[in-house]
Structures are given as C-alpha cells and as structure tokens.
Short mmCIF file of C-alpha atoms and ligand atoms in Angstrom, two decimals:
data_model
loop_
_atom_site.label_atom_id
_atom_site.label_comp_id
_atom_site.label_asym_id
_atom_site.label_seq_id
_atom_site.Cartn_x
_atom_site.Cartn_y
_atom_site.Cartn_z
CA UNK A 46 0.00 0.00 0.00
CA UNK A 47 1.44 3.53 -0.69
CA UNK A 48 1.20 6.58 -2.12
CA UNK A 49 -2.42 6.18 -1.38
CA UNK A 50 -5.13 8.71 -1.46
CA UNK A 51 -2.71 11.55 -2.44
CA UNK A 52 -1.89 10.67 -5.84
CA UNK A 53 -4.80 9.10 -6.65
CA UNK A 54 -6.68 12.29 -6.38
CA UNK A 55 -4.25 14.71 -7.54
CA UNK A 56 -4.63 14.24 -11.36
CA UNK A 57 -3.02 16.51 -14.44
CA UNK A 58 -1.55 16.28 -17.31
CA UNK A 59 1.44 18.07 -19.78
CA UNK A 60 4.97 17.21 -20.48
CA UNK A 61 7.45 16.22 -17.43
CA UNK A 62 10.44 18.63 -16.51
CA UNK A 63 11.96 17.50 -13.14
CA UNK A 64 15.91 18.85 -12.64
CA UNK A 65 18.81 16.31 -12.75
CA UNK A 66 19.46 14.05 -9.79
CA UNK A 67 23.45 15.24 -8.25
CA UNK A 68 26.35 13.27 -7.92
CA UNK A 69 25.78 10.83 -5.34
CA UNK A 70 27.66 10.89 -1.93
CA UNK A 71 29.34 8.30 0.07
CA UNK A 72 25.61 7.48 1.95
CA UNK A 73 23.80 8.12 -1.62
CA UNK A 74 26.10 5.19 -3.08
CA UNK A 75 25.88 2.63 -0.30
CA UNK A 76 21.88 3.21 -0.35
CA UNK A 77 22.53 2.58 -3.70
CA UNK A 78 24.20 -0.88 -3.25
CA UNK A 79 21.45 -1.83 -0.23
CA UNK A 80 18.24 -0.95 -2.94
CA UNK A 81 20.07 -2.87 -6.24
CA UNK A 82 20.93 -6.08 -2.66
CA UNK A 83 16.98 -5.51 -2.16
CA UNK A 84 15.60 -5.30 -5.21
CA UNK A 85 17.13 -7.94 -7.44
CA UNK A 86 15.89 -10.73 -4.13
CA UNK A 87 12.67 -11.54 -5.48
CA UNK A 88 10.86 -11.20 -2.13
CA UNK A 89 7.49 -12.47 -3.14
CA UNK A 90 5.44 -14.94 -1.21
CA UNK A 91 5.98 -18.29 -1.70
CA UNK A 92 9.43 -17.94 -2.97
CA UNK A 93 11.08 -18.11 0.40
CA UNK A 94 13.32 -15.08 -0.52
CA UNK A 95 12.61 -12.79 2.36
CA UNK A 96 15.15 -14.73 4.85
CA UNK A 97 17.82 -13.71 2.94
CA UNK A 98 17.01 -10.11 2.40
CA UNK A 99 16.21 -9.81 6.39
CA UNK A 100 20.04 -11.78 6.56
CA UNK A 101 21.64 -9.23 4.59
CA UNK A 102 20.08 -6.26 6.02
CA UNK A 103 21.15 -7.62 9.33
CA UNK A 104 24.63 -8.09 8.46
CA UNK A 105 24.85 -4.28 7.51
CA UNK A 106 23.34 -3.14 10.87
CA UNK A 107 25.93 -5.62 12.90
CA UNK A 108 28.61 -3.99 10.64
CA UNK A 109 27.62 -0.60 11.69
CA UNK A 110 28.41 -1.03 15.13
CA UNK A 111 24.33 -2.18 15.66
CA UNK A 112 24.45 -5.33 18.69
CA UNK A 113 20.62 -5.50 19.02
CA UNK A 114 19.69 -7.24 15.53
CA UNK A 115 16.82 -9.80 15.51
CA UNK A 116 15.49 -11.98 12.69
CA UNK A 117 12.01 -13.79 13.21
CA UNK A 118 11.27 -16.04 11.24
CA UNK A 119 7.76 -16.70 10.61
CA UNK A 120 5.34 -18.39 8.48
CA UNK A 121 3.29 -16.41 6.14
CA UNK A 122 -0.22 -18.22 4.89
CA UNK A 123 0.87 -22.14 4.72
CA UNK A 124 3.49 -24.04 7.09
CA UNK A 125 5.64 -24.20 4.19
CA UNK A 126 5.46 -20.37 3.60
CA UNK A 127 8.69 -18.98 5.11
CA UNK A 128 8.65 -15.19 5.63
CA UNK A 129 10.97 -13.16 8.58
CA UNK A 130 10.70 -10.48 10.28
CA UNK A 131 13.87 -8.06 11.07
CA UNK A 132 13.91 -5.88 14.39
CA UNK A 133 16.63 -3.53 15.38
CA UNK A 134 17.30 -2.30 18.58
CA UNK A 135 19.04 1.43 18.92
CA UNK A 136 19.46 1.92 22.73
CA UNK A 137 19.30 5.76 24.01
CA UNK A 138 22.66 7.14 24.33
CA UNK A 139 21.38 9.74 26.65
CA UNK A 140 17.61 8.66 27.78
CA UNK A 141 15.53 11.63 27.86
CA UNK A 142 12.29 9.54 29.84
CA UNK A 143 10.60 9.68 26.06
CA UNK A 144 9.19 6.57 24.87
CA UNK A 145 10.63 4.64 22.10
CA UNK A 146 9.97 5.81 18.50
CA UNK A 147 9.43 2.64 15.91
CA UNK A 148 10.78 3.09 12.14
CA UNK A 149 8.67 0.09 9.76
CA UNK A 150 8.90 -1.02 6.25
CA UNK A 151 8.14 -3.97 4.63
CA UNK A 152 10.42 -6.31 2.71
CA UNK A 153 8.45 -8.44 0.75
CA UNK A 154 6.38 -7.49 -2.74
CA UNK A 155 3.84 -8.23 -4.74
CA UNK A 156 4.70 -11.09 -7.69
CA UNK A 157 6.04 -9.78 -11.13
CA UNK A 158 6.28 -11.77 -13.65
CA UNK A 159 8.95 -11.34 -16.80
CA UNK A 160 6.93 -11.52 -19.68
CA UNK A 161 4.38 -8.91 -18.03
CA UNK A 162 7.47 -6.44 -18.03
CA UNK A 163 9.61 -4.43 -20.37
CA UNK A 164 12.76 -5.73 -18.55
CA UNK A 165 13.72 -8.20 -15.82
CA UNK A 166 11.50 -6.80 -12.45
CA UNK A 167 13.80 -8.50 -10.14
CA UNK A 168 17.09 -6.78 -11.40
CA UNK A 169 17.33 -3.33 -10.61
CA UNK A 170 17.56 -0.75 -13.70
CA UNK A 171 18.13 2.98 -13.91
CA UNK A 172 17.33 5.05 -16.94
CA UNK A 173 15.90 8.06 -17.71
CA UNK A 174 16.11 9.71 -14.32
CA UNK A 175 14.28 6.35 -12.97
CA UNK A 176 15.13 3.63 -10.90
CA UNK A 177 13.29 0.84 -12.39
CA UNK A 178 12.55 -2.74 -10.87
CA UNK A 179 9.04 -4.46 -8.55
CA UNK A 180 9.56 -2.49 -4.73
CA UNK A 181 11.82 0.33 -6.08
CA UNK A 182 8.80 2.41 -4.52
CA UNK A 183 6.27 -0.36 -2.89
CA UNK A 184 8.09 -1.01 -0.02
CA UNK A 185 11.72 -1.51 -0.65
CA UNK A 186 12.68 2.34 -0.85
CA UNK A 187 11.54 2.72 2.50
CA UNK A 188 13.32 0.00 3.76
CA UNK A 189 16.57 1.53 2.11
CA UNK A 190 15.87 4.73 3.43
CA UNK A 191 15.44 3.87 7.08
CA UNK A 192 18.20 1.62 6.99
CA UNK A 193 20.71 4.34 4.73
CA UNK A 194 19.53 6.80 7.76
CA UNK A 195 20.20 4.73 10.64
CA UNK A 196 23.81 3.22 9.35
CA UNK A 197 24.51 7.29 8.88
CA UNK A 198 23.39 9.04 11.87
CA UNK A 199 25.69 5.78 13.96
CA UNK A 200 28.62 6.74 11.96
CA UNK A 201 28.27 9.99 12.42
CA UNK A 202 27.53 9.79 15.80
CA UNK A 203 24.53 10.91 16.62
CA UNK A 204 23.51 9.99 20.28
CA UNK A 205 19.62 9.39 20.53
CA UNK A 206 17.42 10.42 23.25
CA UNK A 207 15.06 7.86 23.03
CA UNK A 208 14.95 4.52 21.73
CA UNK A 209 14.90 3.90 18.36
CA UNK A 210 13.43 0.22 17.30
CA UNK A 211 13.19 -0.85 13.07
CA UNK A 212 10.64 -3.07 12.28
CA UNK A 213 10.92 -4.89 8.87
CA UNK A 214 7.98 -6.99 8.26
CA UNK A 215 7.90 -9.91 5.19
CA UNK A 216 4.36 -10.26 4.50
CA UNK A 217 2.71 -6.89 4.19
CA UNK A 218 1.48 -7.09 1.04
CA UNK A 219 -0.47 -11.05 2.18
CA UNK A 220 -0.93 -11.67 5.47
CA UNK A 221 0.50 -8.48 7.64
CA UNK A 222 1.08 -11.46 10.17
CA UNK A 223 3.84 -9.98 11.04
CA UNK A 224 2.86 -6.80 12.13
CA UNK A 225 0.34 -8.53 14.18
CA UNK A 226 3.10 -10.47 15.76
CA UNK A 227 5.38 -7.56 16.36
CA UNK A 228 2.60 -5.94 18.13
CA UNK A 229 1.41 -8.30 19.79
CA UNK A 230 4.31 -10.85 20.57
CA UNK A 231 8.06 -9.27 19.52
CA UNK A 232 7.30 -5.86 21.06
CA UNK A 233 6.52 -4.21 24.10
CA UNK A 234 3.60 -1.56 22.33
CA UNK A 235 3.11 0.17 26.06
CA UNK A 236 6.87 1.08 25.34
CA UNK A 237 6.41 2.71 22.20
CA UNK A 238 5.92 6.05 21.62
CA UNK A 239 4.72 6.63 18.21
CA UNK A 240 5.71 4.72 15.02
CA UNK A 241 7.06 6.10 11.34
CA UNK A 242 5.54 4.14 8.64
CA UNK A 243 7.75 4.09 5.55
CA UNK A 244 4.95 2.39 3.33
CA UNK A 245 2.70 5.13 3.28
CA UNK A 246 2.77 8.87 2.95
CA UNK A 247 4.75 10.73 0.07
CA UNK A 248 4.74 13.60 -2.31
CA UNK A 249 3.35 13.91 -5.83
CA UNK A 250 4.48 16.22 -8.70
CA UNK A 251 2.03 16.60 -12.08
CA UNK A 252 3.56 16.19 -15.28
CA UNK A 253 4.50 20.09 -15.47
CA UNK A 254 6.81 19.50 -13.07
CA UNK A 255 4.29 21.35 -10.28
CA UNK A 256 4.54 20.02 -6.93
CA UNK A 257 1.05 18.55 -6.14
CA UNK A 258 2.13 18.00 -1.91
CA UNK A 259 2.97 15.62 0.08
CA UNK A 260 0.92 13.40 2.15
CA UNK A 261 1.20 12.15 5.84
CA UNK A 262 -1.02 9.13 6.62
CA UNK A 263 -2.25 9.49 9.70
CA UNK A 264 -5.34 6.82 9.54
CA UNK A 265 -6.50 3.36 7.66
CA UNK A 266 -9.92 2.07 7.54
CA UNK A 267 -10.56 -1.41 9.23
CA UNK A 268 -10.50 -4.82 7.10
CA UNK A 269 -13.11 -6.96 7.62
CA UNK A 270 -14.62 -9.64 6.46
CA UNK A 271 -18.47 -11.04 6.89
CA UNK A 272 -20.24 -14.35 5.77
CA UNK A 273 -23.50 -14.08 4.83
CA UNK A 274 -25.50 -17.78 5.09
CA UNK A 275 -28.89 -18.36 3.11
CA UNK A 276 -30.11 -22.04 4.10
CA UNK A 277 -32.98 -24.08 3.08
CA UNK A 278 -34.33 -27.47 3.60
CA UNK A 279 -34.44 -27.64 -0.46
CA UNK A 280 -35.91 -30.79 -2.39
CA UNK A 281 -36.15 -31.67 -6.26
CA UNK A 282 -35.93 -28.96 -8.61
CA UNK A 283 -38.89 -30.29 -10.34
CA UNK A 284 -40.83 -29.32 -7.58
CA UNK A 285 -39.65 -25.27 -6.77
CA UNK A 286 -40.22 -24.63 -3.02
CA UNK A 287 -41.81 -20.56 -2.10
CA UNK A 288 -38.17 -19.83 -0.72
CA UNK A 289 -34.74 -20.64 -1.77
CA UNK A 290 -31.53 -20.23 -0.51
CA UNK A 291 -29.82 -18.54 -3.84
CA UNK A 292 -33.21 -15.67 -4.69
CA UNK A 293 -32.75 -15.31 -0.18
CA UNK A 294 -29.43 -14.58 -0.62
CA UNK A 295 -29.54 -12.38 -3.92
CA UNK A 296 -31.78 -10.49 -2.40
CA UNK A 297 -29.97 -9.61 0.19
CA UNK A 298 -27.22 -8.76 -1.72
CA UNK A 299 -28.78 -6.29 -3.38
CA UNK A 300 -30.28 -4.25 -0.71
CA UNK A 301 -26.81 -4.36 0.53
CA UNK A 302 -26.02 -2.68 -3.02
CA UNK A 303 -28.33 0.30 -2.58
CA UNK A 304 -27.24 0.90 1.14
CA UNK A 305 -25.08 3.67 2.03
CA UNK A 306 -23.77 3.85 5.40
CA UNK A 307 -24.01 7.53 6.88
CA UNK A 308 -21.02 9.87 6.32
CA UNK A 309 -18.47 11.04 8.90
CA UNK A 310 -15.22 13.43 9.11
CA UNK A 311 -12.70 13.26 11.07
CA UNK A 312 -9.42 15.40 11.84
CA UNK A 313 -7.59 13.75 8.90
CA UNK A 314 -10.35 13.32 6.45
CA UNK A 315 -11.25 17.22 7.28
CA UNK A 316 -7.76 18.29 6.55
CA UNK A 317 -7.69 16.40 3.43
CA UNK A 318 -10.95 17.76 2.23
CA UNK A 319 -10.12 20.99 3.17
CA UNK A 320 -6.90 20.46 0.54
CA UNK A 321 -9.02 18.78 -1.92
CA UNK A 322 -10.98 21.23 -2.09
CA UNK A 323 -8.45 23.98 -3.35
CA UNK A 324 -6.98 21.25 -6.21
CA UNK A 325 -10.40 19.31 -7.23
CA UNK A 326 -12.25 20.50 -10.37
CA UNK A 327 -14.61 23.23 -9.49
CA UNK A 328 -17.57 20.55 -9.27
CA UNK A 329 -16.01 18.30 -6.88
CA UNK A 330 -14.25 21.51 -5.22
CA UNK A 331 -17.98 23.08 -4.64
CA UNK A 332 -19.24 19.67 -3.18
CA UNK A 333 -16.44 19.31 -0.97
CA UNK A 334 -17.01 22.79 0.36
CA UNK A 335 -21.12 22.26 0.86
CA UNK A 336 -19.93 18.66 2.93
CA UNK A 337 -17.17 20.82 5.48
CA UNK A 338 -19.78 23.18 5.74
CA UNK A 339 -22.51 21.22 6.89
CA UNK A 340 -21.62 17.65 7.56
CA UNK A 341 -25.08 16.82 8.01
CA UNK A 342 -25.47 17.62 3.76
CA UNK A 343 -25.63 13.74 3.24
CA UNK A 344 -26.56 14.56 -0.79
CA UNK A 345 -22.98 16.29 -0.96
CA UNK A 346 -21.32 13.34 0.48
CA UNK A 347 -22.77 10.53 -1.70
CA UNK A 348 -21.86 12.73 -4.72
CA UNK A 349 -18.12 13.04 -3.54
CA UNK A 350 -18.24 9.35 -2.37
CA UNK A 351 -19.59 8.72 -6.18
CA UNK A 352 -16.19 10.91 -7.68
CA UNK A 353 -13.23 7.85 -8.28
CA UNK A 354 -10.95 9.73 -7.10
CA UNK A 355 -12.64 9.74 -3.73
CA UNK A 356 -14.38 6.39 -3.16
CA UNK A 357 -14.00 5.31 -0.15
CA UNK A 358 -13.46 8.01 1.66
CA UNK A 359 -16.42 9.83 3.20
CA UNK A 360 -17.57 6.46 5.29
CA UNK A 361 -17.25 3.07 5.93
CA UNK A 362 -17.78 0.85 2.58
CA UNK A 363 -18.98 -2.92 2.14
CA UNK A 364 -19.57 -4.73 -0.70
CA UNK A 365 -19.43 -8.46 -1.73
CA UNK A 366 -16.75 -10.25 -3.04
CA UNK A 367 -17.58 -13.80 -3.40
CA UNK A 368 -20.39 -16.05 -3.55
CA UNK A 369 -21.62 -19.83 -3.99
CA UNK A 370 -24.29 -21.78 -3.53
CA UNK A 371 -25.89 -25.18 -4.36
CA UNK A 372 -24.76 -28.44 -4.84
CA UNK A 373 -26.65 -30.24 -7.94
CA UNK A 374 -27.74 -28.76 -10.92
CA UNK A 375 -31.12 -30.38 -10.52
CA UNK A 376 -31.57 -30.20 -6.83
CA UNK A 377 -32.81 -26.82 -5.15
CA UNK A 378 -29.85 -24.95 -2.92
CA UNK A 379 -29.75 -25.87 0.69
CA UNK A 380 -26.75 -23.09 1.39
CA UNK A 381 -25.98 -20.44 -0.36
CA UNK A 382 -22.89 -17.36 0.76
CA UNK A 383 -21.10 -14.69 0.27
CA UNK A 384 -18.27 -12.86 1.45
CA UNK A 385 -19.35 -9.43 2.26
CA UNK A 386 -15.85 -7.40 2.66
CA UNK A 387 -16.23 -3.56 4.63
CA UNK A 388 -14.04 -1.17 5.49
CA UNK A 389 -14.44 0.67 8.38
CA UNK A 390 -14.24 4.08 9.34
CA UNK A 391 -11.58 4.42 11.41
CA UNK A 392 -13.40 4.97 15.22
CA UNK A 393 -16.48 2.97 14.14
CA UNK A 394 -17.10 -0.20 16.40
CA UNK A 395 -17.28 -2.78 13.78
CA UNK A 396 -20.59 -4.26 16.10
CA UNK A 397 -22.71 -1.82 14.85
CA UNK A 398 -21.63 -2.67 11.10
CA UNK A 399 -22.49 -6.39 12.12
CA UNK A 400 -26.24 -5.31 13.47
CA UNK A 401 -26.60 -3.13 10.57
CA UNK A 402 -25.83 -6.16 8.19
CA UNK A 403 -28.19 -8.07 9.90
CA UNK A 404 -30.41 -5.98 9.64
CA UNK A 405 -29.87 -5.92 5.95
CA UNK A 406 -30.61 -9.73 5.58
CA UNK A 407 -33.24 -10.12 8.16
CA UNK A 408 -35.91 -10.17 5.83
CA UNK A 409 -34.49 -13.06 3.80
CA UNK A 410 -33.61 -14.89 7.16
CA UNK A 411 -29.98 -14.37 5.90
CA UNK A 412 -27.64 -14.96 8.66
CA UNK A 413 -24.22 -12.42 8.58
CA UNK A 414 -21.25 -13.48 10.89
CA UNK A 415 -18.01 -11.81 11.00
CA UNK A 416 -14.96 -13.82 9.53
CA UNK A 417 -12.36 -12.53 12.44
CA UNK A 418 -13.45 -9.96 14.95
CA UNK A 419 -11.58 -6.59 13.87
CA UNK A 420 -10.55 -4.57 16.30
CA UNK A 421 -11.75 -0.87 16.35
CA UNK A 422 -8.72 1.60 15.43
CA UNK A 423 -9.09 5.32 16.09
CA UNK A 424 -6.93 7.32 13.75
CA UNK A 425 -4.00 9.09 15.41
CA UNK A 426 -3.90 12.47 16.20
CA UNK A 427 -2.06 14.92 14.44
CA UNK A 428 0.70 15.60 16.89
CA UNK A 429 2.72 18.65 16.73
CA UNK A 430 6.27 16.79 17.09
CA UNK A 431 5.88 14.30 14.55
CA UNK A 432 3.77 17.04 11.90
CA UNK A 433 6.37 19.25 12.77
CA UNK A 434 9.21 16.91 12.29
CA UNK A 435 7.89 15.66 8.17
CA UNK A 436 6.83 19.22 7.71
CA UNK A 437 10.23 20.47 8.30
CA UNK A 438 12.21 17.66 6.53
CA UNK A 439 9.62 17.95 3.50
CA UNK A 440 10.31 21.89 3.55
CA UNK A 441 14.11 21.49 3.90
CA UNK A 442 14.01 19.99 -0.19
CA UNK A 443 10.74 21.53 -1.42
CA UNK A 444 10.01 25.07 0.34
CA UNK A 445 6.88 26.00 0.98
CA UNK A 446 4.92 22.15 -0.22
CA UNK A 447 1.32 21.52 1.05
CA UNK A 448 1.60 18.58 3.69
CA UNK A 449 -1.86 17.19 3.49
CA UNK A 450 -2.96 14.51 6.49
CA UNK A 451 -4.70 11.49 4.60
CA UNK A 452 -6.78 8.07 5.47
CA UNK A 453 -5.91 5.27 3.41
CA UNK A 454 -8.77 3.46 2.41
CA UNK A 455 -6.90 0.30 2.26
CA UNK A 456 -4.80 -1.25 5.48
CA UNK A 457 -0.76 -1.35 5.97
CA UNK A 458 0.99 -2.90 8.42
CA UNK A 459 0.55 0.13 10.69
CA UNK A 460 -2.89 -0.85 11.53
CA UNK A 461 -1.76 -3.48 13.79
CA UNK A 462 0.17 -0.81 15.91
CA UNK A 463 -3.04 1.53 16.16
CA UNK A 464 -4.91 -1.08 17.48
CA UNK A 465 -2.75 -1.87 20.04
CA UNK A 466 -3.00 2.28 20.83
CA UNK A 467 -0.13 3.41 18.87
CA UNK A 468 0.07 6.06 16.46
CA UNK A 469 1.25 5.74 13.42
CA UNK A 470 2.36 8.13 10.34
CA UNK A 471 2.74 6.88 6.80
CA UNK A 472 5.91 10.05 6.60
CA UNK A 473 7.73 8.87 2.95
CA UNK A 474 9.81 11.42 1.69
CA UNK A 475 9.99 10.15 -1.52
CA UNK A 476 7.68 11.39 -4.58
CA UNK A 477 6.11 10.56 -8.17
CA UNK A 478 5.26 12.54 -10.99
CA UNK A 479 1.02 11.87 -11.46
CA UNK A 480 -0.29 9.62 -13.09
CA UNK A 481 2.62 8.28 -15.32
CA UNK A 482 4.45 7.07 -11.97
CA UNK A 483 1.67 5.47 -10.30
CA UNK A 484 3.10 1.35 -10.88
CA UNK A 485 3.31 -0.01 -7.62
CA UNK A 486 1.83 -3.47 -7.65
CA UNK A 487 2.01 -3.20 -11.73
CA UNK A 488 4.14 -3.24 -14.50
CA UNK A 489 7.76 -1.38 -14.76
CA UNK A 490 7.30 -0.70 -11.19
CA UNK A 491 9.93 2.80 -11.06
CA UNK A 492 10.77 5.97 -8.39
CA UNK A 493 12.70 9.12 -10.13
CA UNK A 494 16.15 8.72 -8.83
CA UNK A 495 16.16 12.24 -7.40
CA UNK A 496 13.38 10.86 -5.00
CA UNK A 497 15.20 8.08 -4.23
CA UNK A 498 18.32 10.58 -3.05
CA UNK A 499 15.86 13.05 -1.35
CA UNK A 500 13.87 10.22 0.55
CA UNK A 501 17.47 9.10 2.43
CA UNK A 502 17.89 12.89 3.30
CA UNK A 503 14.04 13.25 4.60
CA UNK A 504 14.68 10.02 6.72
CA UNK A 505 17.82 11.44 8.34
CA UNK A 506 16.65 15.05 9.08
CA UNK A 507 12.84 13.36 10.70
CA UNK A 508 15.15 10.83 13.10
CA UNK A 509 17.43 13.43 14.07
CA UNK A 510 14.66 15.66 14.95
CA UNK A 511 12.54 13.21 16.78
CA UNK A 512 15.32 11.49 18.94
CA UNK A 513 17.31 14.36 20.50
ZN1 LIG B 742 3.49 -1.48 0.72
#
C-alpha cells in the first residue's frame, strides 16, 4: 500500500520537466548498493526469498556497530510459507524519559512476472532519471531509506534520546502477520511512543513539473470480512419450493447494493478535504465545500463518495466479493454465501456494522457473521512533534509544499500498531510525478532517482529531529 489517497486524487496532465538528480555521496552510493541487494531478491510470497534479504540487512546493521539485531522467522499463509521479520534495537545514548519511537517497512512485494514487463522486475535498472525494478517504490525504498539513515546518523555519531526500534515486516502485502506479531508478541507496544511508517505517505508532482504535496497518513480504515449464510431445507428442482436459498441470498445482496452507510469526518479526512478542495475541479471543489460546511449535507457526500478519485473516503464501505451456492444442478440450494468485505471508518465499532448487516438480511432470514473480529482503530492524532518533524524535513528539499494529512482506504501494516494504541504516520519522503508514476503493484514498477536521493535525506533530518 502507498502513495495512497494523495496521488490518486491529484490528477493533471502536460509534459514532465523534473531537474537532474546530483552526484551521489558516500551514503547516496551505499543506499545505492542496499536498494540494487533488495531489489534484485525476489521477495514475493511463496518464494522463500525474504530470509535472505532480512540476513543481509542484518549483516549491515551488525557492521555498523548495531548489537541489538533480531530476525524472526515466521510463516506467512501455509506451514511451508517462510517469511521473517527483522527488528533492530538502537538503545538511548542519553535517555531523555521519552518513549521509544518505531521506524517500519516492509520487505516483501507483490509477484512480477517477466513476460508482463519491459525488462527483468527482479534486477534493478536505472534510466531516464528512474530507478526501475518491482519495490523500487512499494516497499523496498523505504526500507533503504530507514536503513541508509540509521547506518549514517551511527557513523556519524549521533547519540539518541530515546529509543529507536526498526521493524521490517515480510508479508505486508499477504498476510500483515507480522505486524500482528510484532505488536502483539516481539514488542513491548506500552513502550512505544509513536511509530514512522515508511509504506505510506509521500509527495506527488504533475507532469508540469508542479509540486502537487505531500501526504502524511495518519489513519487506515478497518478490514473486515463477513459471511452471509442463506439455508434451506431444499428438495427436487422439479418441484420449486416458495423460498430458496440462492433468490434469499440475492436479495440480500442487493439491498446491501443500494445501502449507504451515513457519512463522517474526522481530523484527517477534514484536513484532506479541506486540501481537496483547493486542487479538485470546481464541481467536486464546490461539493467538498457544501460537505465541510454542513456535515449533516448527506446529498454532498454521496456525490463526492460517487467521484473515483474519492471512493471510499467519506464512510465506511462494504460490498461483496464472493459467492456460492448449491450443490446439484437439478436439486434446489440448501446453502448459499457470500463474502461481504467492509471497510471501516476508522473509530467505528465494527458491532454496529455487524447489526446493521443483519439488519440488511433479516428479511431473507440471511444470517451475517463476521470472519475474524476486527478490532476498532481510532486514527491518530495529528501531533505537533511528529507534523512538525515531516513538515520540516519535507520543507528542507521543497520550500513552501502543502503537507496534506490522509486516510488510506486500504490497510498497511501500521494498523496493527493503532490497534494496540499506537500512532502511526505513513511520513515517505519520496515522490512521483502523477499519473505516469503510479506502478506499484504493476508493470515497470519505477521511483525518479532524485526521489530516491531526497527520501534518504528526509529520513535522516525526521530521526534526528525526533530522537534528541
Ligand atoms: Zn506497501
């Protein structure tokens, strides 16, 4: 997930003009040797690869001087699934009372196959001012830039006032079991202060070479999952019974199409709006403006939640995803389901999107149970330090850019942390030119190199900032 709500809103068009990337430093070059290390292990699931990138990354940290360097292994989906985990312990040099602040990434990506690319994803290219290859930006440039940052400020000798802990997960992009078991298992959350998520956030230019902003993530809906159960005694299908599983559970389905949960704000989705609403199309700019106004105007809502560009964003969202039913082509259903998948507005309690469901399939005798029990996840505030801190280190490259709080509709690994009560900011410092850059997940996956050089910068500056 990255490079979420930012980008895909901020749309324009024209030729691209960004300036040439400099000559790369000492730290520039070896983040160049850890991304091409990163990049070219094919650190998909099911290929067992993210062992050795975890082994390698470790043996840089130990090099550094680092003596607190863990790798947990894990297991992904299957037994046989091998993923690990990579956590790095930087012990305050002076302890200043302050909580530990926690630094994530993940390691792993999503598969790429050769055929569906222009070159080989899994060996890292540059050309054309771009760095090209599956993670350069999804997650493996923030796992370069936390680690570039960290090997840095130790040689330099920066003394921290706080703990600093790294969390690499492996399975982000399948399971997040990792980040479940870091919060939960590996690390002591009532010690943490606040974490830095280097999978979301980030700046976007259009293809005039105008900077667009740059995004700090401050919330993620909730995943989860329902199963919605039609049964019936059912018979011959010669003889049609008055009620049957499949028509109970299609019609179900689509009152569940026509409902629209009620919209909400919050301090994040205000901010964002309040951005949007100086960049959207006059339109969408007016609607927006009607919704802050009154957030009661529920007809301005649905028409923004109708926009693409913001789907997802004015409320929680369900909507089915699979179904089956029956078990002979000439015998009348006895069970019929469907997954029903939601995402939740961050601060609802996912109980009262279970009732409502419910109530949605009461008159078909439909029964709705949830998959897992989610747990509710408020979004975090918008604290001064850590605003201040990407504000400033955004500011030291690109004067003057609009930092705009955002809620990703999807989930990251940081939503394991905010359950568990703490904050979390997507804060990359990296950047793409809109839409032409937007390829994580897809094909030629690339990040301008100049972004690559200014993200390792932005990292720095925020750590030294937030740890003395
Ligand atoms: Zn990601």
């Amino acid at each position: 997930m990255r490079f979420a709500a930012i980008i895909s809103s901020l749309l324009a068009t024209a030729a691209t003009a960004q300036p040439p990337a400099q000559a790369p430093d000492r730290w520039h070059q070896e983040a160049r040797e850890i991304y091409r290390e990163a990049v070219n292990t094919p650190t998909v699931q099911g290929r067992g690869q993210v062992p050795a990138l975890a082994e390698a990354l470790a043996r840089r940290f130990r090099a550094a001087g680092f003596t607190d360097v863990t790798i947990h292994p894990y297991d992904v989906v299957r037994p046989d699934d091998h993923t690990a985990a990579l956590i790095v312990r930087w012990p305050a040099a002076h302890p200043s009372g302050r909580k530990a602040m926690l630094l994530m990434a993940h390691m792993d990506v999503v598969e790429a196959r050769r055929e569906d690319w222009s070159r080989d994803p899994f060996e890292l290219g540059e050309a054309d001012g771009y760095f090209y290859g599956r993670g350069t930006g999804d997650d493996k440039m923030g796992v370069i830039a936390i680690t570039t940052a960290l090997l840095r400020l130790k040689a330099e000798g920066f003394q921290p006032d706080r703990d600093i802990i790294v969390l690499f997960t492996g399975d982000e992009e399948t399971g997040g079991r990792g980040a479940e078991l870091a919060a939960n298992q590996w690390l002591d959350t009532s010690q943490i202060d606040f974490a830095l998520n280097g999978d979301a956030g980030g700046g976007a230019f259009d293809e005039s070479g105008h900077l667009l902003g740059f995004g700090i993530q401050t919330s993620e809906k909730i995943y989860q999952d329902y199963t919605l159960t039609a049964t019936n005694p059912g018979g011959h299908s010669s003889r049609p019974r008055p009620d049957n599983a499949i028509y109970a559970l299609a019609h179900t389905l689509d009152r569940l199409e026509q409902y629209r949960f009620a919209p909400m704000q919050n301090e994040t989705t205000r901010a964002y709006f309040a951005h949007r609403a100086t960049t959207a199309d006059p339109a969408l700019a007016a609607l927006i403006r009607r919704w802050l106004a009154n957030p009661d105007d529920g007809a301005a809502a649905d028409a923004i939640e109708a926009s693409p560009t913001e789907t997802g964003l004015t409320r929680t969202r369900c909507v089915a995803t699979r179904l089956a039913g029956g078990h002979a082509n000439n015998a009348l259903p006895q069970l019929a389901t469907a997954n029903v998948n939601c995402r939740i507005f961050p601060g609802v309690d996912p109980a009262t999107v279970l009732a409502t469901l419910r109530e949605i399939g009461a008159p078909d005798h439909v029964s709705v149970e949830p998959v897992e029990v989610a747990h509710p996840s408020g979004p975090s505030p918008l604290r001064p330090d850590v605003v201040g801190a990407f504000t400033a280190a955004v500011h030291a490259r690109h004067p003057g850019a609009a930092i705009v709080p955002d809620m990703s509709a999807g989930a990251t690994d940081g939503l394991y942390f905010r359950v568990r009560g703490v904050p979390v900011y997507g804060v990359e410092g990296s950047w793409i030119v809109t839409p032409i850059d937007e390829r994580a997940h897809g094909r030629d996956e690339r990040l301008p190199v100049r972004a690559f050089d200014e993200d390792l910068d932005h990292w720095t500056d925020m750590i030294r900032r937030l740890a003395r």
